[in-house]
mmCIF file of C-alpha atoms in Angstrom:
data_model
loop_
_atom_site.group_PDB
_atom_site.id
_atom_site.type_symbol
_atom_site.label_atom_id
_atom_site.label_comp_id
_atom_site.label_asym_id
_atom_site.label_seq_id
_atom_site.Cartn_x
_atom_site.Cartn_y
_atom_site.Cartn_z
ATOM 1 C CA ALA A 1407 144.679 346.159 141.019
ATOM 2 C CA GLN A 1408 140.879 347.748 140.782
ATOM 3 C CA LYS A 1409 140.415 351.179 138.592
ATOM 4 C CA ILE A 1410 137.612 353.626 138.069
ATOM 5 C CA THR A 1411 137.856 355.102 134.658
ATOM 6 C CA GLN A 1412 135.583 358.177 133.503
ATOM 7 C CA THR A 1413 136.339 359.230 130.255
ATOM 8 C CA GLN A 1414 134.208 362.561 130.095
ATOM 9 C CA PRO A 1415 136.018 365.451 131.787
ATOM 10 C CA GLY A 1416 133.097 367.617 131.050
ATOM 11 C CA MET A 1417 129.384 367.545 130.011
ATOM 12 C CA PHE A 1418 126.897 369.994 128.981
ATOM 13 C CA VAL A 1419 123.118 369.357 128.731
ATOM 14 C CA GLN A 1420 120.363 371.401 128.410
ATOM 15 C CA GLU A 1421 117.594 371.686 131.465
ATOM 16 C CA LYS A 1422 114.859 369.202 131.745
ATOM 17 C CA GLU A 1423 116.963 366.948 129.205
ATOM 18 C CA ALA A 1424 118.264 363.357 130.097
ATOM 19 C CA VAL A 1425 122.298 362.751 130.357
ATOM 20 C CA THR A 1426 124.599 359.751 130.673
ATOM 21 C CA LEU A 1427 127.728 359.938 132.712
ATOM 22 C CA ASP A 1428 129.984 356.989 131.755
ATOM 23 C CA CYS A 1429 131.956 355.054 134.076
ATOM 24 C CA THR A 1430 133.994 351.695 133.292
ATOM 25 C CA TYR A 1431 135.711 349.703 136.048
ATOM 26 C CA ASP A 1432 138.332 347.095 136.370
ATOM 27 C CA THR A 1433 138.511 344.145 139.256
ATOM 28 C CA SER A 1434 139.311 340.817 139.288
ATOM 29 C CA ASP A 1435 136.875 340.094 142.161
ATOM 30 C CA PRO A 1436 133.266 338.688 141.624
ATOM 31 C CA SER A 1437 131.818 340.867 144.635
ATOM 32 C CA TYR A 1438 132.118 344.520 144.442
ATOM 33 C CA GLY A 1439 129.904 347.654 145.041
ATOM 34 C CA LEU A 1440 129.953 350.748 142.846
ATOM 35 C CA PHE A 1441 128.729 354.219 143.853
ATOM 36 C CA TRP A 1442 127.875 357.360 142.350
ATOM 37 C CA TYR A 1443 128.742 360.711 144.341
ATOM 38 C CA LYS A 1444 127.691 364.016 143.471
ATOM 39 C CA GLN A 1445 130.167 367.040 144.484
ATOM 40 C CA PRO A 1446 128.777 370.663 144.173
ATOM 41 C CA SER A 1447 131.353 373.486 144.339
ATOM 42 C CA SER A 1448 130.755 374.051 148.102
ATOM 43 C CA GLY A 1449 133.182 370.704 148.091
ATOM 44 C CA GLU A 1450 130.615 368.403 150.039
ATOM 45 C CA MET A 1451 130.627 364.630 148.668
ATOM 46 C CA ILE A 1452 126.855 363.983 148.253
ATOM 47 C CA PHE A 1453 126.144 360.087 147.992
ATOM 48 C CA LEU A 1454 123.523 359.489 145.290
ATOM 49 C CA ILE A 1455 123.423 355.640 144.146
ATOM 50 C CA TYR A 1456 124.812 352.268 144.863
ATOM 51 C CA GLN A 1457 124.944 349.085 142.783
ATOM 52 C CA GLY A 1458 125.873 345.764 144.198
ATOM 53 C CA SER A 1459 127.929 343.388 141.538
ATOM 54 C CA TYR A 1460 125.208 340.743 142.314
ATOM 55 C CA ASP A 1461 122.030 342.866 142.063
ATOM 56 C CA GLN A 1462 119.839 341.676 139.440
ATOM 57 C CA GLN A 1463 118.121 345.038 138.456
ATOM 58 C CA ASN A 1464 119.664 348.449 137.627
ATOM 59 C CA ALA A 1465 119.668 350.693 140.959
ATOM 60 C CA THR A 1466 117.313 353.618 140.595
ATOM 61 C CA GLU A 1467 116.990 356.619 143.144
ATOM 62 C CA GLY A 1468 114.317 359.241 141.852
ATOM 63 C CA ARG A 1469 116.056 360.984 138.915
ATOM 64 C CA TYR A 1470 119.121 358.858 139.163
ATOM 65 C CA SER A 1471 119.485 355.437 137.575
ATOM 66 C CA LEU A 1472 122.682 353.452 137.156
ATOM 67 C CA ASN A 1473 122.874 351.533 133.644
ATOM 68 C CA PHE A 1474 124.643 348.597 134.893
ATOM 69 C CA GLN A 1475 126.389 346.392 132.325
ATOM 70 C CA LYS A 1476 128.395 343.762 134.281
ATOM 71 C CA ALA A 1477 129.710 341.923 131.185
ATOM 72 C CA ARG A 1478 131.165 345.556 129.698
ATOM 73 C CA LYS A 1479 132.176 346.574 133.463
ATOM 74 C CA SER A 1480 130.290 349.520 132.802
ATOM 75 C CA ALA A 1481 128.487 351.718 135.450
ATOM 76 C CA ASN A 1482 126.953 354.694 133.839
ATOM 77 C CA LEU A 1483 124.836 357.261 135.683
ATOM 78 C CA VAL A 1484 121.513 358.337 134.030
ATOM 79 C CA ILE A 1485 120.134 361.590 135.223
ATOM 80 C CA SER A 1486 116.837 362.270 133.729
ATOM 81 C CA ALA A 1487 115.137 365.738 133.578
ATOM 82 C CA SER A 1488 118.120 367.625 134.537
ATOM 83 C CA GLN A 1489 117.751 370.611 136.840
ATOM 84 C CA LEU A 1490 119.851 373.830 137.109
ATOM 85 C CA GLY A 1491 120.943 372.473 140.521
ATOM 86 C CA ASP A 1492 122.552 369.350 139.082
ATOM 87 C CA SER A 1493 125.581 371.114 138.055
ATOM 88 C CA ALA A 1494 128.343 369.627 139.731
ATOM 89 C CA MET A 1495 131.317 367.177 139.914
ATOM 90 C CA TYR A 1496 130.022 363.531 139.690
ATOM 91 C CA PHE A 1497 132.375 360.777 140.853
ATOM 92 C CA CYS A 1498 132.092 357.152 139.994
ATOM 93 C CA ALA A 1499 133.670 354.742 142.921
ATOM 94 C CA MET A 1500 134.127 350.924 143.692
ATOM 95 C CA ARG A 1501 134.656 349.063 146.740
ATOM 96 C CA ASP A 1502 138.143 347.929 146.824
ATOM 97 C CA TYR A 1503 138.109 344.428 148.577
ATOM 98 C CA GLY A 1504 141.777 344.193 148.699
ATOM 99 C CA GLY A 1505 142.097 345.089 152.243
ATOM 100 C CA ALA A 1506 140.247 344.306 155.317
ATOM 101 C CA THR A 1507 138.382 348.302 155.473
ATOM 102 C CA ASN A 1508 135.727 349.787 153.471
ATOM 103 C CA LYS A 1509 138.052 351.336 151.021
ATOM 104 C CA LEU A 1510 136.661 353.192 148.107
ATOM 105 C CA ILE A 1511 138.462 353.881 144.642
ATOM 106 C CA PHE A 1512 137.382 357.064 143.044
ATOM 107 C CA GLY A 1513 137.569 358.066 139.260
ATOM 108 C CA THR A 1514 138.656 361.514 138.325
ATOM 109 C CA GLY A 1515 135.332 363.122 137.704
ATOM 110 C CA THR A 1516 133.249 364.460 134.977
ATOM 111 C CA LEU A 1517 131.993 367.985 135.521
ATOM 112 C CA LEU A 1518 128.119 368.455 134.387
ATOM 113 C CA ALA A 1519 126.948 371.941 133.618
ATOM 114 C CA VAL A 1520 123.175 372.295 133.017
ATOM 115 C CA GLN A 1521 122.401 375.151 130.797
ATOM 116 C CA PRO A 1522 118.891 376.912 130.900
ATOM 117 C CA GLU B 1204 121.337 368.436 155.880
ATOM 118 C CA THR B 1205 124.526 366.808 156.609
ATOM 119 C CA GLY B 1206 125.322 364.585 159.263
ATOM 120 C CA VAL B 1207 129.201 365.355 159.256
ATOM 121 C CA THR B 1208 130.743 368.500 159.659
ATOM 122 C CA GLN B 1209 134.176 369.661 159.115
ATOM 123 C CA THR B 1210 135.797 372.741 160.673
ATOM 124 C CA PRO B 1211 137.381 375.040 159.666
ATOM 125 C CA ARG B 1212 135.849 375.076 156.142
ATOM 126 C CA HIS B 1213 139.137 377.198 155.233
ATOM 127 C CA LEU B 1214 142.489 377.117 156.552
ATOM 128 C CA VAL B 1215 145.394 378.917 155.349
ATOM 129 C CA MET B 1216 148.956 377.645 157.223
ATOM 130 C CA GLY B 1217 152.511 378.386 156.565
ATOM 131 C CA MET B 1218 155.001 375.258 156.473
ATOM 132 C CA THR B 1219 156.302 376.082 160.165
ATOM 133 C CA ASN B 1220 152.521 376.129 161.619
ATOM 134 C CA LYS B 1221 150.672 373.159 163.553
ATOM 135 C CA LYS B 1222 147.210 373.102 162.779
ATOM 136 C CA SER B 1223 144.293 370.669 163.414
ATOM 137 C CA LEU B 1224 141.376 369.979 161.564
ATOM 138 C CA LYS B 1225 138.155 368.466 163.078
ATOM 139 C CA CYS B 1226 135.419 366.308 161.761
ATOM 140 C CA GLU B 1227 132.175 364.985 163.711
ATOM 141 C CA GLN B 1228 129.659 362.756 162.434
ATOM 142 C CA HIS B 1229 126.108 362.767 163.862
ATOM 143 C CA LEU B 1230 124.869 359.487 162.597
ATOM 144 C CA GLY B 1231 126.054 356.918 164.933
ATOM 145 C CA HIS B 1232 128.389 355.592 162.894
ATOM 146 C CA ASN B 1233 131.535 353.269 163.702
ATOM 147 C CA ALA B 1234 133.768 354.091 161.141
ATOM 148 C CA MET B 1235 135.485 357.439 159.861
ATOM 149 C CA TYR B 1236 137.933 358.282 157.315
ATOM 150 C CA TRP B 1237 140.344 360.936 155.866
ATOM 151 C CA TYR B 1238 140.659 361.557 152.325
ATOM 152 C CA LYS B 1239 142.664 364.107 150.281
ATOM 153 C CA GLN B 1240 141.325 365.836 147.432
ATOM 154 C CA SER B 1241 144.019 367.310 145.032
ATOM 155 C CA ALA B 1242 143.347 369.391 141.869
ATOM 156 C CA LYS B 1243 143.122 366.749 138.711
ATOM 157 C CA LYS B 1244 143.708 364.009 140.889
ATOM 158 C CA PRO B 1245 141.353 361.034 142.161
ATOM 159 C CA LEU B 1246 140.188 361.341 145.843
ATOM 160 C CA GLU B 1247 142.971 359.628 148.096
ATOM 161 C CA LEU B 1248 142.144 357.728 151.035
ATOM 162 C CA MET B 1249 144.388 358.673 153.903
ATOM 163 C CA PHE B 1250 143.147 356.950 157.180
ATOM 164 C CA VAL B 1251 140.593 354.692 158.260
ATOM 165 C CA TYR B 1252 139.041 354.613 161.805
ATOM 166 C CA SER B 1253 136.881 351.405 162.834
ATOM 167 C CA LEU B 1254 135.693 351.670 166.609
ATOM 168 C CA GLU B 1255 138.160 354.488 167.462
ATOM 169 C CA GLU B 1256 140.878 352.159 166.213
ATOM 170 C CA ARG B 1257 143.135 352.932 162.947
ATOM 171 C CA VAL B 1258 142.848 350.233 160.687
ATOM 172 C CA GLU B 1259 144.162 351.528 157.731
ATOM 173 C CA ASN B 1260 147.165 354.110 157.001
ATOM 174 C CA ASN B 1261 147.597 354.704 153.532
ATOM 175 C CA SER B 1262 151.137 355.491 153.459
ATOM 176 C CA VAL B 1263 150.675 358.931 154.684
ATOM 177 C CA PRO B 1264 153.747 361.198 155.512
ATOM 178 C CA SER B 1265 154.060 361.478 159.506
ATOM 179 C CA ARG B 1266 153.368 365.201 159.027
ATOM 180 C CA PHE B 1267 149.967 364.235 159.091
ATOM 181 C CA SER B 1268 148.840 362.847 162.385
ATOM 182 C CA PRO B 1269 145.345 361.471 163.025
ATOM 183 C CA GLU B 1270 143.288 361.178 166.268
ATOM 184 C CA CYS B 1271 140.243 359.373 166.937
ATOM 185 C CA PRO B 1272 139.095 360.178 170.779
ATOM 186 C CA ASN B 1273 135.803 358.515 170.134
ATOM 187 C CA SER B 1274 133.446 357.299 167.356
ATOM 188 C CA SER B 1275 132.069 360.556 166.843
ATOM 189 C CA HIS B 1276 135.199 362.823 166.386
ATOM 190 C CA LEU B 1277 138.304 362.667 164.105
ATOM 191 C CA PHE B 1278 141.057 364.877 163.861
ATOM 192 C CA LEU B 1279 143.949 365.378 161.602
ATOM 193 C CA HIS B 1280 146.787 367.193 163.230
ATOM 194 C CA LEU B 1281 148.987 369.137 160.577
ATOM 195 C CA HIS B 1282 152.658 370.171 161.293
ATOM 196 C CA THR B 1283 155.458 371.039 159.053
ATOM 197 C CA LEU B 1284 153.159 370.787 155.936
ATOM 198 C CA GLN B 1285 154.402 371.409 152.224
ATOM 199 C CA PRO B 1286 153.074 373.689 149.459
ATOM 200 C CA GLU B 1287 151.985 370.242 147.438
ATOM 201 C CA ASP B 1288 149.822 369.472 150.490
ATOM 202 C CA SER B 1289 147.358 372.404 149.657
ATOM 203 C CA ALA B 1290 144.022 370.106 148.890
ATOM 204 C CA LEU B 1291 140.440 369.509 149.852
ATOM 205 C CA TYR B 1292 140.457 367.450 153.041
ATOM 206 C CA LEU B 1293 137.464 365.229 153.113
ATOM 207 C CA CYS B 1294 136.061 363.368 156.063
ATOM 208 C CA ALA B 1295 133.276 360.588 155.991
ATOM 209 C CA SER B 1296 131.796 358.162 158.131
ATOM 210 C CA SER B 1297 129.809 354.730 157.716
ATOM 211 C CA GLN B 1298 127.956 352.473 159.596
ATOM 212 C CA GLY B 1299 130.961 350.016 160.047
ATOM 213 C CA SER B 1300 133.737 348.795 157.674
ATOM 214 C CA ILE B 1301 131.676 345.926 155.962
ATOM 215 C CA ILE B 1302 131.746 346.048 152.339
ATOM 216 C CA THR B 1303 128.167 347.259 151.580
ATOM 217 C CA ASP B 1304 128.467 350.230 154.095
ATOM 218 C CA THR B 1305 127.941 353.525 152.206
ATOM 219 C CA GLN B 1306 130.269 356.522 153.417
ATOM 220 C CA TYR B 1307 128.570 359.914 153.935
ATOM 221 C CA PHE B 1308 130.858 362.926 153.397
ATOM 222 C CA GLY B 1309 131.446 366.221 155.359
ATOM 223 C CA PRO B 1310 131.877 369.454 153.268
ATOM 224 C CA GLY B 1311 135.641 369.272 153.513
ATOM 225 C CA THR B 1312 138.731 371.767 154.855
ATOM 226 C CA ARG B 1313 140.225 373.465 151.874
ATOM 227 C CA LEU B 1314 143.960 373.766 152.926
ATOM 228 C CA THR B 1315 146.159 376.142 151.555
ATOM 229 C CA VAL B 1316 149.825 375.784 152.715
ATOM 230 C CA LEU B 1317 151.857 378.824 151.803
#
């Protein structure tokens, strides 16, 4: 069965520094998708970045980049130049191809606190 | 700006009450989802609708009853809930239900069952 593991319950980072949030996954399917979402205290899940298993290059979206290491089954999120507004929960998720629907499996999340 | 709205944002109800959660998407998507987010647990998918047809029910108790009257609206009808049903309920939508579609979430309804 597919599984997402986020081993860092909480992280601190100084403003303007880079931070890496870890995510490992487990699947036997050769074709899958990996997502990162941000959840501020307001509750909304905000889509950040997507990486397909066949993508040749690591995904990037502004200050977000995904360090995709397929052999190690890891998909770490890198946030460069952290800002105070980056303080939030961050969830890694994977597309589940076990069923016919667009089903996401989420990790337990990492709480990021950006310090001034 | 969010293309998915949810009302109410907060709801407190007794175990004998009947209430409904509403979700509306303004993105022209064809698929809509209900998720439950409990404290210290990963998000759990509850229901999936594609083109107004329910395509997945993830073993959700019958006290939760979804309704999708059209592709823009999704409801979750609640009745005789338990205190353990207290959670953040998130609605999401996607263009379709194919594997590359990204899901976009609403702000959630924080439900407390007394």
